[in-house]
PDB file of C-alpha atoms and ligand atoms in Angstrom:
ATOM      1  CA  MET A   7      10.396   5.091  15.871  1.00 98.00           C
ATOM      2  CA  ARG A   8      11.790   8.249  14.234  1.00 98.00           C
ATOM      3  CA  ILE A   9      12.818   8.098  10.557  1.00 98.00           C
ATOM      4  CA  ASP A  10      14.874  10.871   9.094  1.00 98.00           C
ATOM      5  CA  VAL A  11      15.480  11.148   5.367  1.00 98.00           C
ATOM      6  CA  LEU A  12      18.249  13.157   3.748  1.00 98.00           C
ATOM      7  CA  THR A  13      17.373  14.093   0.148  1.00 98.00           C
ATOM      8  CA  THR A  14      17.313  16.979  -2.306  1.00 97.00           C
ATOM      9  CA  PHE A  15      13.585  16.124  -2.911  1.00 97.00           C
ATOM     10  CA  PRO A  16      12.091  16.341   0.638  1.00 98.00           C
ATOM     11  CA  GLU A  17       8.606  17.010  -0.792  1.00 98.00           C
ATOM     12  CA  MET A  18       8.491  13.396  -2.013  1.00 98.00           C
ATOM     13  CA  PHE A  19       8.200  12.313   1.661  1.00 98.00           C
ATOM     14  CA  ALA A  20       4.934  14.162   2.372  1.00 98.00           C
ATOM     15  CA  THR A  21       2.703  12.378   4.894  1.00 97.00           C
ATOM     16  CA  GLU A  22      -0.562  13.929   3.753  1.00 97.00           C
ATOM     17  CA  PRO A  23      -2.872  12.341   1.087  1.00 98.00           C
ATOM     18  CA  PRO A  24      -2.394  11.677  -1.784  1.00 98.00           C
ATOM     19  CA  ALA A  25       1.376  11.107  -1.152  1.00 98.00           C
ATOM     20  CA  ALA A  26       2.474   7.437  -0.845  1.00 97.00           C
ATOM     21  CA  LEU A  27       3.284   7.836   2.858  1.00 97.00           C
ATOM     22  CA  GLY A  28       0.013   9.811   3.445  1.00 97.00           C
ATOM     23  CA  VAL A  29      -2.395   7.005   2.672  1.00 97.00           C
ATOM     24  CA  SER A  30      -3.120   3.413   3.810  1.00 96.00           C
ATOM     25  CA  ILE A  31      -0.923   1.714   6.404  1.00 96.00           C
ATOM     26  CA  PRO A  32       1.978   4.291   6.564  1.00 96.00           C
ATOM     27  CA  ALA A  33      -0.505   7.090   7.199  1.00 95.00           C
ATOM     28  CA  ARG A  34      -2.200   5.094   9.909  1.00 96.00           C
ATOM     29  CA  ALA A  35       1.145   4.406  11.576  1.00 96.00           C
ATOM     30  CA  VAL A  36       2.063   8.171  11.473  1.00 96.00           C
ATOM     31  CA  LYS A  37      -1.385   9.223  12.813  1.00 95.00           C
ATOM     32  CA  ALA A  38      -1.136   6.607  15.636  1.00 96.00           C
ATOM     33  CA  GLY A  39       2.248   8.090  16.621  1.00 97.00           C
ATOM     34  CA  LEU A  40       4.021   4.758  15.939  1.00 97.00           C
ATOM     35  CA  VAL A  41       6.470   6.489  13.597  1.00 98.00           C
ATOM     36  CA  SER A  42       7.481  10.049  12.708  1.00 98.00           C
ATOM     37  CA  ILE A  43       9.009  10.828   9.297  1.00 98.00           C
ATOM     38  CA  HIS A  44      11.279  13.861   8.876  1.00 98.00           C
ATOM     39  CA  ALA A  45      12.674  14.775   5.457  1.00 98.00           C
ATOM     40  CA  THR A  46      15.591  17.126   5.383  1.00 98.00           C
ATOM     41  CA  ASP A  47      16.853  18.968   2.322  1.00 98.00           C
ATOM     42  CA  VAL A  48      20.623  18.429   1.989  1.00 98.00           C
ATOM     43  CA  ARG A  49      20.667  21.616  -0.007  1.00 98.00           C
ATOM     44  CA  ASP A  50      20.040  23.494   3.315  1.00 98.00           C
ATOM     45  CA  TYR A  51      23.547  22.503   4.425  1.00 98.00           C
ATOM     46  CA  THR A  52      25.496  23.647   1.380  1.00 98.00           C
ATOM     47  CA  GLU A  53      28.056  26.433   1.977  1.00 97.00           C
ATOM     48  CA  ASN A  54      28.296  27.813  -1.605  1.00 94.00           C
ATOM     49  CA  LYS A  55      26.141  30.675  -2.952  1.00 96.00           C
ATOM     50  CA  HIS A  56      24.481  28.415  -5.561  1.00 97.00           C
ATOM     51  CA  ARG A  57      23.403  25.816  -2.962  1.00 97.00           C
ATOM     52  CA  LYS A  58      25.136  23.212  -5.135  1.00 97.00           C
ATOM     53  CA  THR A  59      25.271  19.733  -3.600  1.00 97.00           C
ATOM     54  CA  ASP A  60      27.217  18.007  -6.334  1.00 97.00           C
ATOM     55  CA  ASP A  61      30.131  18.542  -8.656  1.00 97.00           C
ATOM     56  CA  ARG A  62      31.892  16.914 -11.697  1.00 97.00           C
ATOM     57  CA  PRO A  63      33.720  13.638 -11.090  1.00 97.00           C
ATOM     58  CA  PHE A  64      37.468  13.646 -10.764  1.00 98.00           C
ATOM     59  CA  GLY A  65      38.723  11.466 -13.668  1.00 98.00           C
ATOM     60  CA  GLY A  66      35.917  12.575 -15.865  1.00 97.00           C
ATOM     61  CA  GLY A  67      32.822  10.801 -17.038  1.00 96.00           C
ATOM     62  CA  PRO A  68      29.115  11.389 -17.112  1.00 95.00           C
ATOM     63  CA  GLY A  69      26.937  12.538 -14.258  1.00 94.00           C
ATOM     64  CA  MET A  70      27.546  14.530 -11.100  1.00 96.00           C
ATOM     65  CA  VAL A  71      28.886  13.356  -7.697  1.00 97.00           C
ATOM     66  CA  MET A  72      27.397  14.349  -4.315  1.00 97.00           C
ATOM     67  CA  MET A  73      29.999  16.351  -2.409  1.00 97.00           C
ATOM     68  CA  CYS A  74      31.122  15.314   1.046  1.00 98.00           C
ATOM     69  CA  GLN A  75      30.520  18.501   3.027  1.00 98.00           C
ATOM     70  CA  PRO A  76      26.756  19.071   2.610  1.00 98.00           C
ATOM     71  CA  LEU A  77      25.953  15.439   3.333  1.00 98.00           C
ATOM     72  CA  TRP A  78      28.327  15.237   6.305  1.00 98.00           C
ATOM     73  CA  ASP A  79      26.912  18.445   7.854  1.00 98.00           C
ATOM     74  CA  ALA A  80      23.296  17.372   7.181  1.00 98.00           C
ATOM     75  CA  VAL A  81      23.909  14.042   8.951  1.00 98.00           C
ATOM     76  CA  ALA A  82      25.462  15.885  11.960  1.00 98.00           C
ATOM     77  CA  ALA A  83      22.617  18.400  12.180  1.00 98.00           C
ATOM     78  CA  VAL A  84      19.834  15.871  11.921  1.00 98.00           C
ATOM     79  CA  GLU A  85      21.396  13.459  14.396  1.00 98.00           C
ATOM     80  CA  LYS A  86      21.747  16.313  16.909  1.00 98.00           C
ATOM     81  CA  ALA A  87      17.978  16.989  16.725  1.00 96.00           C
ATOM     82  CA  GLU A  88      17.394  14.094  19.135  1.00 97.00           C
ATOM     83  CA  ALA A  89      19.721  12.061  21.424  1.00 98.00           C
ATOM     84  CA  THR A  90      18.621   8.644  20.141  1.00 98.00           C
ATOM     85  CA  PRO A  91      21.416   7.188  18.027  1.00 98.00           C
ATOM     86  CA  THR A  92      20.514   6.503  14.361  1.00 98.00           C
ATOM     87  CA  THR A  93      20.983   3.459  12.226  1.00 99.00           C
ATOM     88  CA  ARG A  94      22.409   5.069   9.078  1.00 99.00           C
ATOM     89  CA  ILE A  95      21.273   3.570   5.770  1.00 99.00           C
ATOM     90  CA  LEU A  96      22.390   4.653   2.278  1.00 98.00           C
ATOM     91  CA  LEU A  97      20.090   3.647  -0.574  1.00 98.00           C
ATOM     92  CA  THR A  98      22.406   2.688  -3.415  1.00 98.00           C
ATOM     93  CA  PRO A  99      22.436   0.221  -6.337  1.00 97.00           C
ATOM     94  CA  GLN A 100      25.731  -1.090  -4.728  1.00 97.00           C
ATOM     95  CA  GLY A 101      23.927  -2.098  -1.520  1.00 98.00           C
ATOM     96  CA  ALA A 102      22.842  -5.460  -0.170  1.00 98.00           C
ATOM     97  CA  PRO A 103      19.433  -6.519  -1.637  1.00 98.00           C
ATOM     98  CA  LEU A 104      16.622  -5.656   0.771  1.00 98.00           C
ATOM     99  CA  THR A 105      14.905  -8.683   2.296  1.00 97.00           C
ATOM    100  CA  GLN A 106      12.213  -9.202   4.927  1.00 95.00           C
ATOM    101  CA  VAL A 107      14.841 -10.368   7.431  1.00 95.00           C
ATOM    102  CA  ILE A 108      16.576  -6.991   7.047  1.00 98.00           C
ATOM    103  CA  VAL A 109      13.251  -5.175   7.219  1.00 97.00           C
ATOM    104  CA  GLU A 110      12.436  -6.969  10.501  1.00 96.00           C
ATOM    105  CA  LYS A 111      15.784  -6.001  12.018  1.00 97.00           C
ATOM    106  CA  LEU A 112      15.295  -2.364  11.009  1.00 98.00           C
ATOM    107  CA  ALA A 113      11.719  -2.365  12.448  1.00 97.00           C
ATOM    108  CA  ALA A 114      13.250  -3.092  15.859  1.00 97.00           C
ATOM    109  CA  LYS A 115      15.494   0.013  15.819  1.00 98.00           C
ATOM    110  CA  PRO A 116      14.495   3.264  17.597  1.00 98.00           C
ATOM    111  CA  ARG A 117      15.702   5.558  14.880  1.00 98.00           C
ATOM    112  CA  LEU A 118      16.628   5.280  11.147  1.00 99.00           C
ATOM    113  CA  LEU A 119      18.562   7.852   9.074  1.00 99.00           C
ATOM    114  CA  LEU A 120      18.020   7.196   5.345  1.00 99.00           C
ATOM    115  CA  ILE A 121      20.202   8.869   2.740  1.00 98.00           C
ATOM    116  CA  ALA A 122      18.750   9.046  -0.779  1.00 98.00           C
ATOM    117  CA  GLY A 123      20.059  10.870  -3.803  1.00 89.00           C
ATOM    118  CA  HIS A 124      19.536  11.817  -7.457  1.00 85.00           C
ATOM    119  CA  TYR A 125      23.038  11.810  -8.750  1.00 80.00           C
ATOM    120  CA  GLU A 126      25.486   9.449 -10.430  1.00 85.00           C
ATOM    121  CA  GLY A 127      27.132   8.700  -7.101  1.00 92.00           C
ATOM    122  CA  ILE A 128      28.433  10.020  -3.770  1.00 97.00           C
ATOM    123  CA  ASP A 129      32.009  10.912  -2.945  1.00 97.00           C
ATOM    124  CA  GLU A 130      33.401   7.683  -1.548  1.00 98.00           C
ATOM    125  CA  ARG A 131      35.106   9.461   1.324  1.00 98.00           C
ATOM    126  CA  VAL A 132      31.907  10.580   2.964  1.00 98.00           C
ATOM    127  CA  ILE A 133      30.484   7.098   2.589  1.00 98.00           C
ATOM    128  CA  GLU A 134      33.513   5.720   4.400  1.00 98.00           C
ATOM    129  CA  ALA A 135      33.258   8.345   7.110  1.00 98.00           C
ATOM    130  CA  LEU A 136      29.515   7.817   7.667  1.00 98.00           C
ATOM    131  CA  ALA A 137      29.863   4.054   7.461  1.00 98.00           C
ATOM    132  CA  PRO A 138      26.170   3.504   6.693  1.00 98.00           C
ATOM    133  CA  MET A 139      24.477   0.204   5.961  1.00 98.00           C
ATOM    134  CA  GLU A 140      24.214   0.120   2.123  1.00 98.00           C
ATOM    135  CA  ILE A 141      20.895  -1.188   0.783  1.00 98.00           C
ATOM    136  CA  SER A 142      19.444  -1.726  -2.741  1.00 98.00           C
ATOM    137  CA  ILE A 143      15.850  -2.691  -3.476  1.00 98.00           C
ATOM    138  CA  GLY A 144      16.650  -4.838  -6.492  1.00 98.00           C
ATOM    139  CA  ASP A 145      18.496  -5.161  -9.780  1.00 98.00           C
ATOM    140  CA  TYR A 146      16.959  -2.467 -11.893  1.00 98.00           C
ATOM    141  CA  VAL A 147      17.869   1.194 -12.396  1.00 97.00           C
ATOM    142  CA  LEU A 148      15.891   3.915 -10.618  1.00 97.00           C
ATOM    143  CA  SER A 149      16.292   7.627 -11.165  1.00 96.00           C
ATOM    144  CA  GLY A 150      17.252   8.128  -7.587  1.00 97.00           C
ATOM    145  CA  GLY A 151      17.244   6.615  -4.082  1.00 98.00           C
ATOM    146  CA  GLU A 152      14.023   8.329  -2.898  1.00 98.00           C
ATOM    147  CA  LEU A 153      11.541   5.739  -4.084  1.00 98.00           C
ATOM    148  CA  ALA A 154      13.836   3.001  -2.739  1.00 98.00           C
ATOM    149  CA  ALA A 155      13.743   4.858   0.695  1.00 98.00           C
ATOM    150  CA  MET A 156       9.933   5.014   0.516  1.00 98.00           C
ATOM    151  CA  VAL A 157       9.809   1.251  -0.219  1.00 98.00           C
ATOM    152  CA  LEU A 158      11.976   0.573   2.811  1.00 98.00           C
ATOM    153  CA  ILE A 159       9.818   2.908   4.977  1.00 98.00           C
ATOM    154  CA  ASP A 160       6.604   1.267   3.894  1.00 98.00           C
ATOM    155  CA  ALA A 161       7.976  -2.268   4.543  1.00 98.00           C
ATOM    156  CA  VAL A 162       9.240  -1.179   8.031  1.00 98.00           C
ATOM    157  CA  VAL A 163       6.317   0.802   9.308  1.00 97.00           C
ATOM    158  CA  ARG A 164       3.735  -1.844   8.577  1.00 96.00           C
ATOM    159  CA  LEU A 165       5.592  -4.057  11.135  1.00 96.00           C
ATOM    160  CA  MET A 166       5.149  -1.475  13.941  1.00 93.00           C
ATOM    161  CA  PRO A 167       2.695  -2.984  16.461  1.00 88.00           C
ATOM    162  CA  GLY A 168      -0.748  -1.445  15.714  1.00 86.00           C
ATOM    163  CA  ALA A 169       0.026  -0.281  12.199  1.00 89.00           C
ATOM    164  CA  LEU A 170      -2.029  -3.044  10.590  1.00 88.00           C
ATOM    165  CA  GLY A 171      -5.812  -3.210  10.868  1.00 74.00           C
ATOM    166  CA  ASP A 172      -7.761  -6.195  12.126  1.00 62.00           C
ATOM    167  CA  GLU A 173      -7.826  -7.694   8.662  1.00 59.00           C
ATOM    168  CA  GLU A 174      -4.091  -7.738   8.128  1.00 64.00           C
ATOM    169  CA  SER A 175      -1.522  -9.745  10.021  1.00 64.00           C
ATOM    170  CA  ALA A 176       2.208  -9.239   9.462  1.00 63.00           C
ATOM    171  CA  GLY A 177       3.168 -12.521  11.039  1.00 55.00           C
ATOM    172  CA  GLN A 178       1.513 -14.510   8.238  1.00 54.00           C
ATOM    173  CA  ASP A 179       3.251 -12.774   5.392  1.00 64.00           C
ATOM    174  CA  SER A 180       5.352 -14.724   2.920  1.00 62.00           C
ATOM    175  CA  PHE A 181       8.974 -13.849   3.606  1.00 70.00           C
ATOM    176  CA  SER A 182       8.487 -13.013   7.287  1.00 67.00           C
ATOM    177  CA  ALA A 183      10.379 -14.879   9.887  1.00 63.00           C
ATOM    178  CA  ALA A 184       9.038 -14.012  13.308  1.00 61.00           C
ATOM    179  CA  ALA A 185      11.074 -14.646  16.486  1.00 59.00           C
ATOM    180  CA  VAL A 186       8.605 -17.223  17.903  1.00 71.00           C
ATOM    181  CA  PRO A 187       9.802 -20.746  17.384  1.00 83.00           C
ATOM    182  CA  ILE A 188       7.906 -22.592  14.699  1.00 86.00           C
ATOM    183  CA  SER A 189       7.927 -26.105  13.192  1.00 90.00           C
ATOM    184  CA  LYS A 190       9.856 -26.977   9.977  1.00 88.00           C
ATOM    185  CA  LYS A 191       6.528 -27.380   8.168  1.00 86.00           C
ATOM    186  CA  GLU A 192       5.487 -23.856   9.229  1.00 85.00           C
ATOM    187  CA  SER A 193       8.800 -22.333   8.213  1.00 83.00           C
ATOM    188  CA  VAL A 194       8.487 -23.826   4.725  1.00 82.00           C
ATOM    189  CA  GLU A 195       4.881 -22.807   4.435  1.00 87.00           C
ATOM    190  CA  ARG A 196       5.572 -19.208   5.388  1.00 86.00           C
ATOM    191  CA  ARG A 197       8.022 -18.814   2.501  1.00 89.00           C
ATOM    192  CA  LEU A 198       5.417 -19.894  -0.063  1.00 97.00           C
ATOM    193  CA  LEU A 199       3.579 -17.500  -2.365  1.00 98.00           C
ATOM    194  CA  ASP A 200      -0.049 -16.848  -1.660  1.00 98.00           C
ATOM    195  CA  CYS A 201      -2.944 -18.960  -3.022  1.00 98.00           C
ATOM    196  CA  PRO A 202      -5.479 -17.488  -5.579  1.00 98.00           C
ATOM    197  CA  HIS A 203      -8.456 -15.664  -4.092  1.00 98.00           C
ATOM    198  CA  PHE A 204     -12.048 -15.387  -5.257  1.00 98.00           C
ATOM    199  CA  THR A 205     -15.162 -13.357  -4.196  1.00 98.00           C
ATOM    200  CA  LYS A 206     -18.624 -12.644  -5.540  1.00 98.00           C
ATOM    201  CA  PRO A 207     -20.037 -13.131  -8.044  1.00 98.00           C
ATOM    202  CA  ARG A 208     -19.821 -16.926  -8.304  1.00 98.00           C
ATOM    203  CA  GLU A 209     -19.662 -16.648 -12.124  1.00 98.00           C
ATOM    204  CA  TRP A 210     -17.931 -13.711 -13.915  1.00 98.00           C
ATOM    205  CA  MET A 211     -17.480 -13.559 -17.719  1.00 98.00           C
ATOM    206  CA  GLY A 212     -18.137 -17.262 -17.947  1.00 98.00           C
ATOM    207  CA  GLN A 213     -15.439 -18.061 -15.282  1.00 98.00           C
ATOM    208  CA  THR A 214     -16.558 -19.922 -12.152  1.00 98.00           C
ATOM    209  CA  VAL A 215     -14.964 -20.208  -8.674  1.00 98.00           C
ATOM    210  CA  PRO A 216     -13.153 -23.531  -7.773  1.00 98.00           C
ATOM    211  CA  GLU A 217     -15.873 -25.842  -6.384  1.00 98.00           C
ATOM    212  CA  VAL A 218     -13.900 -26.708  -3.250  1.00 98.00           C
ATOM    213  CA  LEU A 219     -14.123 -23.067  -1.993  1.00 98.00           C
ATOM    214  CA  LEU A 220     -17.904 -23.295  -2.025  1.00 98.00           C
ATOM    215  CA  SER A 221     -17.969 -26.712  -0.265  1.00 98.00           C
ATOM    216  CA  GLY A 222     -17.834 -25.497   3.316  1.00 98.00           C
ATOM    217  CA  ASP A 223     -15.306 -28.285   4.067  1.00 98.00           C
ATOM    218  CA  HIS A 224     -12.619 -26.241   5.830  1.00 98.00           C
ATOM    219  CA  GLY A 225     -10.135 -29.137   5.918  1.00 98.00           C
ATOM    220  CA  LYS A 226     -10.439 -29.655   2.136  1.00 98.00           C
ATOM    221  CA  ILE A 227     -10.180 -25.864   1.568  1.00 98.00           C
ATOM    222  CA  ALA A 228      -6.983 -25.581   3.626  1.00 98.00           C
ATOM    223  CA  ALA A 229      -5.409 -28.574   1.750  1.00 98.00           C
ATOM    224  CA  TRP A 230      -6.371 -27.092  -1.603  1.00 98.00           C
ATOM    225  CA  ARG A 231      -4.910 -23.707  -0.702  1.00 98.00           C
ATOM    226  CA  LEU A 232      -1.652 -25.268   0.466  1.00 97.00           C
ATOM    227  CA  GLU A 233      -1.484 -27.307  -2.771  1.00 98.00           C
ATOM    228  CA  GLN A 234      -2.034 -24.103  -4.808  1.00 98.00           C
ATOM    229  CA  ARG A 235       0.677 -22.242  -2.867  1.00 98.00           C
ATOM    230  CA  LEU A 236       3.126 -25.130  -3.462  1.00 97.00           C
ATOM    231  CA  SER A 237       2.464 -25.481  -7.168  1.00 98.00           C
ATOM    232  CA  ARG A 238       2.490 -21.667  -7.797  1.00 98.00           C
ATOM    233  CA  THR A 239       5.728 -21.308  -5.894  1.00 98.00           C
ATOM    234  CA  LYS A 240       7.311 -24.221  -7.845  1.00 98.00           C
ATOM    235  CA  ALA A 241       6.214 -22.708 -11.169  1.00 98.00           C
ATOM    236  CA  ARG A 242       6.941 -18.985 -10.410  1.00 98.00           C
ATOM    237  CA  ARG A 243       9.536 -18.774  -7.668  1.00 98.00           C
ATOM    238  CA  PRO A 244      11.356 -22.103  -7.318  1.00 97.00           C
ATOM    239  CA  ASP A 245      14.175 -20.227  -5.593  1.00 96.00           C
ATOM    240  CA  LEU A 246      11.873 -19.855  -2.506  1.00 95.00           C
ATOM    241  CA  LEU A 247      11.556 -23.643  -1.988  1.00 94.00           C
ATOM    242  CA  PRO A 248      13.984 -25.566   0.190  1.00 90.00           C
TER     243      PRO A 248
HETATM  244  C1  9D3 B  20      22.830   4.569 -15.005  1.00 91.96           C
HETATM  245  C2  9D3 B  20      23.603   5.051 -13.872  1.00 91.96           C
HETATM  246  N1  9D3 B  20      24.358   4.023 -13.193  1.00 91.96           N
HETATM  247  C3  9D3 B  20      25.669   3.854 -13.885  1.00 91.96           C
HETATM  248  C4  9D3 B  20      26.149   2.464 -13.711  1.00 91.96           C
HETATM  249  C5  9D3 B  20      24.542   4.401 -11.818  1.00 91.96           C
HETATM  250  C6  9D3 B  20      23.365   4.739 -11.051  1.00 91.96           C
HETATM  251  C7  9D3 B  20      23.422   5.732 -10.094  1.00 91.96           C
HETATM  252  C8  9D3 B  20      22.318   6.123  -9.373  1.00 91.96           C
HETATM  253  C9  9D3 B  20      22.158   4.076 -11.195  1.00 91.96           C
HETATM  254  C10 9D3 B  20      21.058   4.441 -10.472  1.00 91.96           C
HETATM  255  C11 9D3 B  20      21.115   5.481  -9.525  1.00 91.96           C
HETATM  256  C12 9D3 B  20      19.950   5.865  -8.779  1.00 91.96           C
HETATM  257  N2  9D3 B  20      19.468   4.733  -8.035  1.00 91.96           N
HETATM  258  C13 9D3 B  20      19.532   4.695  -6.685  1.00 91.96           C
HETATM  259  O1  9D3 B  20      20.000   5.631  -6.069  1.00 91.96           O
HETATM  260  C14 9D3 B  20      19.087   3.465  -5.989  1.00 91.96           C
HETATM  261  C15 9D3 B  20      18.602   2.219  -6.462  1.00 91.96           C
HETATM  262  C16 9D3 B  20      18.375   1.697  -7.809  1.00 91.96           C
HETATM  263  O2  9D3 B  20      18.587   2.352  -8.820  1.00 91.96           O
HETATM  264  N3  9D3 B  20      17.930   0.455  -7.913  1.00 91.96           N
HETATM  265  C17 9D3 B  20      17.668  -0.359  -6.854  1.00 91.96           C
HETATM  266  N4  9D3 B  20      17.830   0.079  -5.620  1.00 91.96           N
HETATM  267  C18 9D3 B  20      18.277   1.353  -5.470  1.00 91.96           C
HETATM  268  S1  9D3 B  20      18.599   2.038  -3.952  1.00 91.96           S
HETATM  269  C19 9D3 B  20      19.079   3.446  -4.632  1.00 91.96           C
END
């Protein structure tokens, strides 16, 4: 998969440590050649001498608005770099909330084009002309779309076959809905939050480990973990239960 990002802060998408995409699973995916990440500075496509990408809003009000021309030309140039058609995605507070179902659909695409910005908004006419998917990562205010784009990239690249180590398995994640047919029980279970985890020492600051986990009875352990997952989900995220 090729991922292009259009931004005025391309250095945020570095793939060398200690950058977010330069460590852990995303770095492994990049090194393995499963994904390439190309950040392009929208400023390189401005046609004014101050390399301005934004201007004041018609009708007045606070903040600046991303102009149509630099963004339109940047999309055209980046898409021309390779014949593979892109899935265009605009990161915006007005977008559909990102879910694991959307992440899984995006992971199956050959090429993503993410548009992220640090401005009050984008001229509506270029959004209409580009017709991107519009995605938000949740109901809180960020300074710009770049961190949202990185969240999306992280969630997508870890689903690339081979990106996870032997320890991890994407299929067992909460929120994931793999294509393989599964029973009703499994589909409910997969939505549940995780159970609590414990490791050595057996006693820490006076706190012990639940006895069942030391019992060696794998049936009892599995039942306890499922019960913990159900009670925690009911208490913390009842919206995830059927
Ligand atoms: C306080 C400014 N807001 C006025 C109602 C508008 C606004 C514009 C741009 C708020 C945030 C931003 C920058 N955020 C994003 O570009 C963004 C975002 C987010 O803020 N939250 C969750 N998901 C996303 S995706 C892109």
